[in-house]
Tab-separated table of C-alpha atoms in Angstrom:
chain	number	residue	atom	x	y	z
A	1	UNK	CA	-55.507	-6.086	-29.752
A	2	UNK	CA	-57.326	-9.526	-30.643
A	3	UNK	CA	-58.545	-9.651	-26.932
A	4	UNK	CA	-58.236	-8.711	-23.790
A	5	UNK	CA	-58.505	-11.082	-20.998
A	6	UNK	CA	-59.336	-10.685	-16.492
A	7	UNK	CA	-57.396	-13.551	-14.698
A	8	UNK	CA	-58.318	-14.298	-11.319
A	9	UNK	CA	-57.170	-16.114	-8.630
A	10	UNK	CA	-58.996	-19.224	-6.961
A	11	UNK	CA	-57.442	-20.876	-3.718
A	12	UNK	CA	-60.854	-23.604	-4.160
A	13	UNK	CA	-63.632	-24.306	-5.746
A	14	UNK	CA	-65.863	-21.725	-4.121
A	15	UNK	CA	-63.757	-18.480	-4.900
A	16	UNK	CA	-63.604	-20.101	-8.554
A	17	UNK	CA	-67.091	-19.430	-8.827
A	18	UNK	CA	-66.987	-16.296	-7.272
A	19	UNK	CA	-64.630	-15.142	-9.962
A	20	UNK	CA	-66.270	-16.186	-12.552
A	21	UNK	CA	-69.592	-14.548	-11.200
A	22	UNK	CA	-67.843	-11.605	-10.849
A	23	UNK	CA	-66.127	-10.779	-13.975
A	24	UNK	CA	-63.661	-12.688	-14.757
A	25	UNK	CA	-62.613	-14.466	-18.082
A	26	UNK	CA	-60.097	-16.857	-16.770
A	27	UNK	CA	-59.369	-18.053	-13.149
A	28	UNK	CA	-55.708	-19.971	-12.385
A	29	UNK	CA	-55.497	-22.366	-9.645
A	30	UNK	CA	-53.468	-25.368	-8.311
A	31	UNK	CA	-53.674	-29.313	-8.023
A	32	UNK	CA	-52.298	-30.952	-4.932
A	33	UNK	CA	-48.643	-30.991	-6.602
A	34	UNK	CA	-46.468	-29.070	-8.082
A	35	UNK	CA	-47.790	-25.246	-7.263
A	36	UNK	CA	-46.615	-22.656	-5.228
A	37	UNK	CA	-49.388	-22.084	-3.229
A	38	UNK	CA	-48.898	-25.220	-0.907
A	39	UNK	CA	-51.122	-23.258	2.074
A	40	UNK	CA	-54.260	-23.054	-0.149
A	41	UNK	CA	-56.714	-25.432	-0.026
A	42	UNK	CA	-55.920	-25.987	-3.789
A	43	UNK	CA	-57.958	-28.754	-6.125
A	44	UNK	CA	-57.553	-32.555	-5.771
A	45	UNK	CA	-57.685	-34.426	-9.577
A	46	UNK	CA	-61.420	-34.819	-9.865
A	47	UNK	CA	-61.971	-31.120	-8.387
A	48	UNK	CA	-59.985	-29.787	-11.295
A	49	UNK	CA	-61.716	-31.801	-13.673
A	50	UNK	CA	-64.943	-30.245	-11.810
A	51	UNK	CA	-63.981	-26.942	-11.775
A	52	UNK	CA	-62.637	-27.424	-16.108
A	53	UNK	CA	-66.213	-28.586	-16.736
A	54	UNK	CA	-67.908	-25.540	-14.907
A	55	UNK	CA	-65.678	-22.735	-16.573
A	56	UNK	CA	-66.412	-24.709	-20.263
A	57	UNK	CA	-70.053	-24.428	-19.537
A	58	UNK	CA	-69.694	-20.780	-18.709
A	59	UNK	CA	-67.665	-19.886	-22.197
A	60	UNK	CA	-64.669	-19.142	-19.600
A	61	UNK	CA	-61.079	-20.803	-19.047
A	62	UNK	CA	-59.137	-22.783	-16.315
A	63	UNK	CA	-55.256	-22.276	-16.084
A	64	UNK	CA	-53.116	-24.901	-13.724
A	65	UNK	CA	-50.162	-23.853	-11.893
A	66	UNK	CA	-47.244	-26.596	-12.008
A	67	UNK	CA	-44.699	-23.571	-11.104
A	68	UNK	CA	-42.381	-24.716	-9.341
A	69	UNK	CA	-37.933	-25.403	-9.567
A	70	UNK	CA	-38.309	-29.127	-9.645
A	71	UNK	CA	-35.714	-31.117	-7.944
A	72	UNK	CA	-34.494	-34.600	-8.986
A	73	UNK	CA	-36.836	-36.124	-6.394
A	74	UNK	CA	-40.070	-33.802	-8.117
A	75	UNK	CA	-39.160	-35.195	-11.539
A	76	UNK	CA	-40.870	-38.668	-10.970
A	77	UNK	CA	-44.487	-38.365	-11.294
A	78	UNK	CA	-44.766	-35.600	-13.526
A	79	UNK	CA	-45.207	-37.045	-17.118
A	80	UNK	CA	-48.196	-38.902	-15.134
A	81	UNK	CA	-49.662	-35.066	-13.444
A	82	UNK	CA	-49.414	-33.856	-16.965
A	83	UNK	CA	-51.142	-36.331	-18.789
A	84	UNK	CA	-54.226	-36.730	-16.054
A	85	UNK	CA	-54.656	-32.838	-16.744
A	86	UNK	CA	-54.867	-33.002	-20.443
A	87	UNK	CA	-57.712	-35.744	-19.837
A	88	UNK	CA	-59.435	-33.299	-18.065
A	89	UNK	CA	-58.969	-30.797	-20.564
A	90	UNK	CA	-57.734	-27.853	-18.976
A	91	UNK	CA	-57.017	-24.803	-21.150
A	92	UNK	CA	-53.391	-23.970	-20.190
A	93	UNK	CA	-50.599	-24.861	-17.495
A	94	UNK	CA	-48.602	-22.215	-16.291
A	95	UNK	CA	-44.814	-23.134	-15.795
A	96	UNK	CA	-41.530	-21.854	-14.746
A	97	UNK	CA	-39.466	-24.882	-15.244
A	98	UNK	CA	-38.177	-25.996	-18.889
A	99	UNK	CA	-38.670	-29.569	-17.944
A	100	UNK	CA	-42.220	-28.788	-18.097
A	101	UNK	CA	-42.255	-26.944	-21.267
A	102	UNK	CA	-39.845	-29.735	-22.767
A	103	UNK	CA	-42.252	-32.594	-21.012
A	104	UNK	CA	-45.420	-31.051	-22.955
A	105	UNK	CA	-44.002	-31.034	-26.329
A	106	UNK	CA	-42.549	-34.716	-25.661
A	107	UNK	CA	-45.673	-35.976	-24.695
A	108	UNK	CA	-47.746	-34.336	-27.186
A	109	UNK	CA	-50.071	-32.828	-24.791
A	110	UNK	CA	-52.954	-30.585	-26.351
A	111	UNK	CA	-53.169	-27.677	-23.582
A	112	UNK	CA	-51.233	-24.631	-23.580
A	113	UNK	CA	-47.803	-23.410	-21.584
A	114	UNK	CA	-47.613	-20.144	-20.412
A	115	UNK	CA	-44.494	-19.262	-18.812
A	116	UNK	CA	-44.427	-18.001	-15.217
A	117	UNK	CA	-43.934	-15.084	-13.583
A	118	UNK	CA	-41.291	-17.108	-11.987
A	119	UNK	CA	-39.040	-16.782	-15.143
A	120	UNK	CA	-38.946	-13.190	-14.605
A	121	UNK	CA	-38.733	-12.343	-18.531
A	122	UNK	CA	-38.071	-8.896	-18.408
A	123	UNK	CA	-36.458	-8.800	-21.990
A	124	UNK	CA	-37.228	-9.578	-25.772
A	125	UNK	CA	-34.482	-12.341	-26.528
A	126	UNK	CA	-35.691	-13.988	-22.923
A	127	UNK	CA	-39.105	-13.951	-24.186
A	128	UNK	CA	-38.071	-15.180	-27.890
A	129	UNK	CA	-35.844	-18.164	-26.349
A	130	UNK	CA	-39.045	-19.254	-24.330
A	131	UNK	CA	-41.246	-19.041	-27.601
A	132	UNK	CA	-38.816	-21.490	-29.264
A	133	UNK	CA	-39.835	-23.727	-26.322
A	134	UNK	CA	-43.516	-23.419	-27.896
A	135	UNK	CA	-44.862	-20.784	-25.021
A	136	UNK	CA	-48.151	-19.483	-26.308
A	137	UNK	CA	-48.220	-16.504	-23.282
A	138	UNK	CA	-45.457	-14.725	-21.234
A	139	UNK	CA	-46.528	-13.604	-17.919
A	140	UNK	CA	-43.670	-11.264	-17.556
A	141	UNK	CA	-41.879	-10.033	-14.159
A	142	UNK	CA	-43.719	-8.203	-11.975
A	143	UNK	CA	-40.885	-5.648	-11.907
A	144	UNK	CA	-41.507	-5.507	-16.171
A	145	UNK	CA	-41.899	-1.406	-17.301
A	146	UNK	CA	-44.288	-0.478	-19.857
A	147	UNK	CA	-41.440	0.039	-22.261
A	148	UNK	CA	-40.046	-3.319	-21.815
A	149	UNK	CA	-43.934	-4.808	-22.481
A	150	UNK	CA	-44.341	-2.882	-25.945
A	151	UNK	CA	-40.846	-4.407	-27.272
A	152	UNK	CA	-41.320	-7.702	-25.734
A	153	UNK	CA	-44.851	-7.681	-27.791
A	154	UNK	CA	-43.251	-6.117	-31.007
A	155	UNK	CA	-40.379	-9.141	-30.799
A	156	UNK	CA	-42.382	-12.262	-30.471
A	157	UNK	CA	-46.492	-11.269	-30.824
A	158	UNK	CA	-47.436	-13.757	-28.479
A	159	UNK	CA	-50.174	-13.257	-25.466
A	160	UNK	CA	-48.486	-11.014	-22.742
A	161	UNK	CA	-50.448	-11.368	-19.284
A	162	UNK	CA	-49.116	-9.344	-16.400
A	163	UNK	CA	-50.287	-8.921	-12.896
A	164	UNK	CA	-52.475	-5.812	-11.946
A	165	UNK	CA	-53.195	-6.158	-8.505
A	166	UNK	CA	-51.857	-7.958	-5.460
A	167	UNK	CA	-48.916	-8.786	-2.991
A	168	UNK	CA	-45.240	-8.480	-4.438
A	169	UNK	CA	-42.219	-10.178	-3.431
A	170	UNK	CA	-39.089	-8.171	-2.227
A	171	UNK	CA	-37.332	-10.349	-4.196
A	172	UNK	CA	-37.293	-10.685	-7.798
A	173	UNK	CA	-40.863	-12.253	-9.143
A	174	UNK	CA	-40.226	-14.625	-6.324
A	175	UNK	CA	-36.522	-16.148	-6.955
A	176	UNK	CA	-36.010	-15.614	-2.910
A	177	UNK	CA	-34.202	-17.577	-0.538
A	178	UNK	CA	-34.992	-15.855	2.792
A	179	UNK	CA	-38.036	-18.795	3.792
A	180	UNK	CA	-35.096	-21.296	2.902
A	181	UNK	CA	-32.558	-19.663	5.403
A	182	UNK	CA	-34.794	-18.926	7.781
A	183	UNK	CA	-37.255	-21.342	8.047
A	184	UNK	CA	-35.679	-24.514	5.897
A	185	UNK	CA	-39.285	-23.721	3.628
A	186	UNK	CA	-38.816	-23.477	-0.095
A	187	UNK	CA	-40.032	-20.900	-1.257
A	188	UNK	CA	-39.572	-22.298	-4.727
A	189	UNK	CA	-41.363	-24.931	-4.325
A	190	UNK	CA	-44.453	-23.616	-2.745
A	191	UNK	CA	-43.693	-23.123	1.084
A	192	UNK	CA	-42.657	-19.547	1.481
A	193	UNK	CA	-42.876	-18.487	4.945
A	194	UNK	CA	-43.147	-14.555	3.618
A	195	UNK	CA	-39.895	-13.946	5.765
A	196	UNK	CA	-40.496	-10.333	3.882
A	197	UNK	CA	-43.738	-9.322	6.323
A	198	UNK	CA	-40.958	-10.617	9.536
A	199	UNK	CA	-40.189	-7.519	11.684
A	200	UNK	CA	-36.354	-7.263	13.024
A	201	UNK	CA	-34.731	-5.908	15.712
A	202	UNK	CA	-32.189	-3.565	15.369
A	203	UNK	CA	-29.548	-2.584	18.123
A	204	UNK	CA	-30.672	0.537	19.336
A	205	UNK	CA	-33.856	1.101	17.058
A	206	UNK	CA	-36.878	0.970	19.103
A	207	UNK	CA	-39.361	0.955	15.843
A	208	UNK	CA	-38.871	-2.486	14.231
A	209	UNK	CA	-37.137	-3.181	10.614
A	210	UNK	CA	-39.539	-4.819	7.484
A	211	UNK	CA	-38.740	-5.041	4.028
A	212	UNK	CA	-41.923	-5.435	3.406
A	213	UNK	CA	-43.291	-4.291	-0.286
A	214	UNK	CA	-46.517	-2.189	-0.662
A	215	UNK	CA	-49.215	-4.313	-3.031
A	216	UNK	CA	-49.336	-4.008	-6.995
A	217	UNK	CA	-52.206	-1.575	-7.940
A	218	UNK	CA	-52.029	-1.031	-11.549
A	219	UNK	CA	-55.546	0.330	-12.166
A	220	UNK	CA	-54.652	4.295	-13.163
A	221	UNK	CA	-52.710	2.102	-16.313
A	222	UNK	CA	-54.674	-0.354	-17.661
A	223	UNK	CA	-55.198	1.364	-20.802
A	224	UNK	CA	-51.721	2.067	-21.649
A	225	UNK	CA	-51.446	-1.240	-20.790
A	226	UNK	CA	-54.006	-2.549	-23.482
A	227	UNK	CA	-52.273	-0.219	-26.224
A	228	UNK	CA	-48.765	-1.417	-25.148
A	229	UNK	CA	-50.450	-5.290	-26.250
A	230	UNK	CA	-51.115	-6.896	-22.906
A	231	UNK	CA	-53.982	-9.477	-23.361
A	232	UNK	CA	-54.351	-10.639	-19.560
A	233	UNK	CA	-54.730	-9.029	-16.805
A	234	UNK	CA	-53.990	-11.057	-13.530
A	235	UNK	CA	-55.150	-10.924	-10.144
A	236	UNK	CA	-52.619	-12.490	-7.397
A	237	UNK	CA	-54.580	-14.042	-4.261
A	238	UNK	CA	-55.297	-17.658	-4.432
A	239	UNK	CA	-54.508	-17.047	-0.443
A	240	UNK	CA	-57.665	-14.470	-0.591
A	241	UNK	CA	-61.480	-14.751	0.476
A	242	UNK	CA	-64.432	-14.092	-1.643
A	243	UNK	CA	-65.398	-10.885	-0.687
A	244	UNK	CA	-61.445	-9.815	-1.692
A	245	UNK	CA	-62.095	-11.596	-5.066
A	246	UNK	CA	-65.606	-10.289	-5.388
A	247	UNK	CA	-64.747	-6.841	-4.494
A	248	UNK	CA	-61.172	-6.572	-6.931
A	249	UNK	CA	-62.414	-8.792	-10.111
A	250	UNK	CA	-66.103	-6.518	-10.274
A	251	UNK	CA	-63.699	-3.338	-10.382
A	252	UNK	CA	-61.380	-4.283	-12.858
A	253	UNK	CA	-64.176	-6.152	-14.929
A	254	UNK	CA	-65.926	-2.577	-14.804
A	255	UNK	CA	-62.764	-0.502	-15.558
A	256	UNK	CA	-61.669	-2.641	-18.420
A	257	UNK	CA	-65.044	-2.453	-19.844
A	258	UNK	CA	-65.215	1.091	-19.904
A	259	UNK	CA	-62.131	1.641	-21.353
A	260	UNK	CA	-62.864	-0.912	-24.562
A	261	UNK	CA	-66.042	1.512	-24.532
A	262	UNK	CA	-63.910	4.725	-24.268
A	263	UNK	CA	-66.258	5.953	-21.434
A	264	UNK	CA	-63.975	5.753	-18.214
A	265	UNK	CA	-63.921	9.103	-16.259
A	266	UNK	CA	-60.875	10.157	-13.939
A	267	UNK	CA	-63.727	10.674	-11.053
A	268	UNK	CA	-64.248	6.883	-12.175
A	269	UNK	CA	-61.218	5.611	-11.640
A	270	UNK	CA	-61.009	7.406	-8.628
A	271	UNK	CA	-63.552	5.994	-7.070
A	272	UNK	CA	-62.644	2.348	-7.737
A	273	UNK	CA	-59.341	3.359	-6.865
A	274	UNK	CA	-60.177	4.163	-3.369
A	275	UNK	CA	-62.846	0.842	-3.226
A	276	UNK	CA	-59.331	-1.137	-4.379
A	277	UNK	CA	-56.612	0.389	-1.113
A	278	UNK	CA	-60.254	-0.030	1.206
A	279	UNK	CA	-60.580	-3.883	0.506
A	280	UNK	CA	-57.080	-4.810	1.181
A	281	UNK	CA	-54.454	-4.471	4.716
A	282	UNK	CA	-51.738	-2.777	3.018
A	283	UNK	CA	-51.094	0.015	0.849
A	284	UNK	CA	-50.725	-0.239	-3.193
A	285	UNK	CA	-48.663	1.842	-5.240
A	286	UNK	CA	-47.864	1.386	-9.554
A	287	UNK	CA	-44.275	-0.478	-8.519
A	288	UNK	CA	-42.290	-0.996	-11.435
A	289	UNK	CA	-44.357	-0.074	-14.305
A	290	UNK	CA	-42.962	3.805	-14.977
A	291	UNK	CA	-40.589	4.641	-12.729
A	292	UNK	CA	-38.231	2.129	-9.978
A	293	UNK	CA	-39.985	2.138	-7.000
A	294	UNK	CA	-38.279	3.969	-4.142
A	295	UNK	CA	-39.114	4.412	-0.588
A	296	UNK	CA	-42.429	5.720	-0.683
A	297	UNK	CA	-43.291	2.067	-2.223
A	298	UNK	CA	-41.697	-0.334	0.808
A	299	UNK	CA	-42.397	-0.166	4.398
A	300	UNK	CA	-39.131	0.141	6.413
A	301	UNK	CA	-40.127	1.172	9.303
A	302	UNK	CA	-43.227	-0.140	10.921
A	303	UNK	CA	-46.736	-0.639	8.993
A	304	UNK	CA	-50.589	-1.179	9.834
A	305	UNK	CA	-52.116	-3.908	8.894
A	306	UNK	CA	-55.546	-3.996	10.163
A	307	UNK	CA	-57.620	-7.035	8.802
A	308	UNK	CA	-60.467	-5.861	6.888
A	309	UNK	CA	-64.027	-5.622	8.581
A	310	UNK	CA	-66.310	-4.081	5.812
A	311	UNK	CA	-67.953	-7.380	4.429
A	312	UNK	CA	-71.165	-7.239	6.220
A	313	UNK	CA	-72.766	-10.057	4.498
A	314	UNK	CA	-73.543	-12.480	1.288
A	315	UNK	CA	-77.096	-12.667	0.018
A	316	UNK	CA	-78.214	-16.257	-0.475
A	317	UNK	CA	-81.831	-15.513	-1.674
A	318	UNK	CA	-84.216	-12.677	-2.729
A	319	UNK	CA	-87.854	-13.248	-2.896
A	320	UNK	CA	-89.304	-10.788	-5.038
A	321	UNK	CA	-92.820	-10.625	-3.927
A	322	UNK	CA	-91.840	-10.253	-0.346
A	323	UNK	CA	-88.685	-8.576	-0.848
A	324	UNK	CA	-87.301	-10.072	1.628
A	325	UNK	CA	-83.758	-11.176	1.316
A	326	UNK	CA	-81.959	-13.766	3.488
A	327	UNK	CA	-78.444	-12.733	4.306
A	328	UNK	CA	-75.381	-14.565	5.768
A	329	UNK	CA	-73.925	-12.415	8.358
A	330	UNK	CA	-69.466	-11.856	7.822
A	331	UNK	CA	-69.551	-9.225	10.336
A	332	UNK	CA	-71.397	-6.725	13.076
A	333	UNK	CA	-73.570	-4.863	11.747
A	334	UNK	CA	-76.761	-3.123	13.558
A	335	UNK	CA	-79.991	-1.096	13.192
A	336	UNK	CA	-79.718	2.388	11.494
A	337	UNK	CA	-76.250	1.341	9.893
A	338	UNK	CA	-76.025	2.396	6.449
A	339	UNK	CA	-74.873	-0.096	4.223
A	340	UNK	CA	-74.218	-0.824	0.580
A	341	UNK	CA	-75.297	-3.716	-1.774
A	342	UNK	CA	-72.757	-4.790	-4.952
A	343	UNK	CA	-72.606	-7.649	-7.250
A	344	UNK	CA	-72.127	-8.716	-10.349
A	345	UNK	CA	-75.447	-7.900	-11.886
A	346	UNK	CA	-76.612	-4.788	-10.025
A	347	UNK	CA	-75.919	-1.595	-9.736
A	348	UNK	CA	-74.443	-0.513	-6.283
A	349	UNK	CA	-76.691	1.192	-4.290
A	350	UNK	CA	-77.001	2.626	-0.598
A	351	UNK	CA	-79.545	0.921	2.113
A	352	UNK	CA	-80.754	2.004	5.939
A	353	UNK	CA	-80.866	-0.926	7.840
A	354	UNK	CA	-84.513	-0.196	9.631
A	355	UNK	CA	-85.475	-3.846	10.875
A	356	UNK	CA	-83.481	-6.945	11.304
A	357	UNK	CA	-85.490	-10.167	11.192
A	358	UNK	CA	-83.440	-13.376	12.370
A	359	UNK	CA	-84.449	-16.964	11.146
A	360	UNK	CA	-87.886	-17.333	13.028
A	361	UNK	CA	-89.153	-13.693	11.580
A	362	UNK	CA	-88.433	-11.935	15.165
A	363	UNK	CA	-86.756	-8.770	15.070
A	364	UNK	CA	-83.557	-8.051	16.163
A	365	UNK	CA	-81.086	-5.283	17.063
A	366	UNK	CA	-77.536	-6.307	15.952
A	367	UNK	CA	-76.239	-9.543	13.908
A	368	UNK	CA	-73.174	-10.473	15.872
A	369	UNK	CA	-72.993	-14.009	15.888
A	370	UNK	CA	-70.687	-14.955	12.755
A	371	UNK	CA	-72.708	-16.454	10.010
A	372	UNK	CA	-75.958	-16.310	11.490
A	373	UNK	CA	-78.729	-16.131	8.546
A	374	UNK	CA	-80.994	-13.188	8.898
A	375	UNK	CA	-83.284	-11.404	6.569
A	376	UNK	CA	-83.681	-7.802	5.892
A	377	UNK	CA	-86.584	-5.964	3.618
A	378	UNK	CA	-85.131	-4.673	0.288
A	379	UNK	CA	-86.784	-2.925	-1.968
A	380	UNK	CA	-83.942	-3.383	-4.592
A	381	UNK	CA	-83.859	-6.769	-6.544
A	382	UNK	CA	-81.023	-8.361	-5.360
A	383	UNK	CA	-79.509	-11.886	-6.433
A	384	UNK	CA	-77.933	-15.187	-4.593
A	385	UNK	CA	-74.109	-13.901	-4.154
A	386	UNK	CA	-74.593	-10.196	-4.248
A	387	UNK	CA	-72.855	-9.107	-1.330
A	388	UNK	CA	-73.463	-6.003	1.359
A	389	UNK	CA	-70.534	-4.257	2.881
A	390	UNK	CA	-70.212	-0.779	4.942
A	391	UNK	CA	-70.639	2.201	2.925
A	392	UNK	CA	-67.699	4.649	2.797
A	393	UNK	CA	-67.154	6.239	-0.548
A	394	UNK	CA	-70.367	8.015	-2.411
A	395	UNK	CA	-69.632	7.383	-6.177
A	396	UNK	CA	-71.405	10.630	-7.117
A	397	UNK	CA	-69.072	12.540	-5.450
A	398	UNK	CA	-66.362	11.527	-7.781
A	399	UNK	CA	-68.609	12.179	-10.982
């Protein structure tokens, strides 16, 4: 394995940073145009040249979705899109379409193509045919099994990146048609209505009807992963918030770590296991990647999905002498809560809220007013962007 890559998601410029901070290599996003993520905020021209000049100055790299089935009416404008991102110098676009792949080569463009997810290559002559094309990566289906990722490396040795984490599609790696029917949305050409999380009626069925999928968790097989030749590991949520980013990139980046160090416990993976199924609304399961998934990976019939409350707030500054550090409030917390601190740079650790001082030093009870700034004593170096959520899970009970 020449490398091995973490690919994270970023909806705008602030969760690119985030990612970054957190662990990760690469970070994909959208322009205005041409993406499939038409409800994120995505990047406007001189944002992505922003956000290429930021990752270049951190050593990291910037991938640009232009994903989606172009109509005739799409075609205009692209040579244009295409050109105005090499200028900027982005490291790779990420396409589904062969007019794309064809329009790169044509105009003699100097950044990479990696073929979408959208292609669903699931199979090594799919794979070779898109090499020919002059793809440097595959990002195969999501519904790809670990045997079909060993032969589609052993055919055509080029990068492999797969997704690791995140919502699936009840359709195939997102050729669906439901938003379309239902909602005259394309979901193809970045305005799915997720017609998948709808609930139906049924005649005579009082509990409701989904075909909703569980999310991709494919922690418990990174490493066979890494020995089958997979060199990036993606993270889907350009929809997400930081402390989602924050939270999923710092686990992987640690996981991945420790297995290139051959030092990853079971009580280890464990534990970030059960940090990974806290910080999101649904469940996760493995999916495709040993077995078809059956019913224990789909809800049918009903499902929670209780927004997540556990990001208590971000740290925006630590003054060592003091120790004081000046906090952002996400959500309640209160006196004689128990909390944790993580980031990118620290070691998680536990903390007893004993006094709560709000902007003019007084002390207060509870921070329930969202995004008031208040400042807590902590004897533990902390750093802008650390963040503090509620503690559940004691990592030394898993060692």
């Amino acid at each position: 394995m020449d490398y091995v890559e973490l690919l994270a998601p970023a909806g705008d410029l602030e969760r690119l940073k985030i990612a970054y901070l957190y662990g990760a290599d690469a970070v994909y996003c959208s322009g205005k145009k041409y993406g499939l993520r038409a409800n994120a905020s995505n990047f406007t021209m001189e944002e992505l040249a922003s956000a290429t000049n930021y990752a270049h100055s951190l050593g990291k790299k910037i991938y640009v979705t232009v994903n989606i089935l172009f109509h005739e009416e799409e075609v205009d404008g692209i040579d244009a899109y295409l050109k105005d991102l090499d200028k900027i110098g982005i490291d790779a676009v990420i396409a589904s379409d062969i007019l794309v792949m064809k329009k790169v080569q044509e105009l003699n463009l100097s950044f990479e193509v990696h073929v979408s997810t959208q292609a669903s290559i699931l199979n090594s002559e799919a794979a070779l045919f898109y090499k020919s094309l002059g793809a440097k990566r595959l990002v195969l289906a999501r519904e790809a099994h670990l045997n079909d990722i060993k032969e589609i490396k052993k055919a055509t040795n080029l990068d492999l990146e797969c997704f690791i984490h995140g919502a699936m599609c009840t359709s195939f790696s997102g050729r669906c048609v439901l938003s379309n029917v239902c909602t005259n949305r394309d979901s193809n050409r970045g305005g799915c209505a997720q017609i998948c999380r709808w609930t139906f009626g049924i005649e005579d069925v009082e509990t409701p009807f989904s075909m909703t999928p569980k999310d991709l968790n494919l922690i418990e097989y990174i490493s066979s992963m890494i020995d089958a030749g997979v060199n990036s590991f993606k993270v889907e949520g350009r929809m997400r918030g930081i402390y989602y980013i924050a939270t999923v990139i710092l686990v992987y980046r640690r996981v991945i770590d420790k297995i290139l160090m051959h030092n990853l416990s079971n009580g280890e993976v464990q534990y970030y296991l059960d940090i990974l199924n806290r910080v999101a609304n649904r469940e996760s399961t493995p999916q495709f990647i040993d077995k078809l998934p059956g019913s224990k990976e789909q809800y049918f019939l009903g499902r929670d999905e209780v927004s997540n409350q556990d990001f208590l707030g971000l740290v925006l500054q630590y003054d060592a002498k003091s120790k004081i550090a000046t906090i952002e409030q996400r959500n309640y917390f209160k006196v004689g809560d128990v909390v944790e601190f993580f980031g990118p740079s620290i070691k998680t650790f536990t903390y007893k809220i004993e006094k709560i001082y709000d902007e003019n030093g007084d002390t207060i009870g509870i921070a329930n007013h969202p995004k008031m700034i208040i400042k807590l004593k902590v004897d533990t170096c902390l750093e802008k962007f650390d963040m503090m959520r509620i503690k559940v899970f004691d990592k030394q009970e898993y060692l």
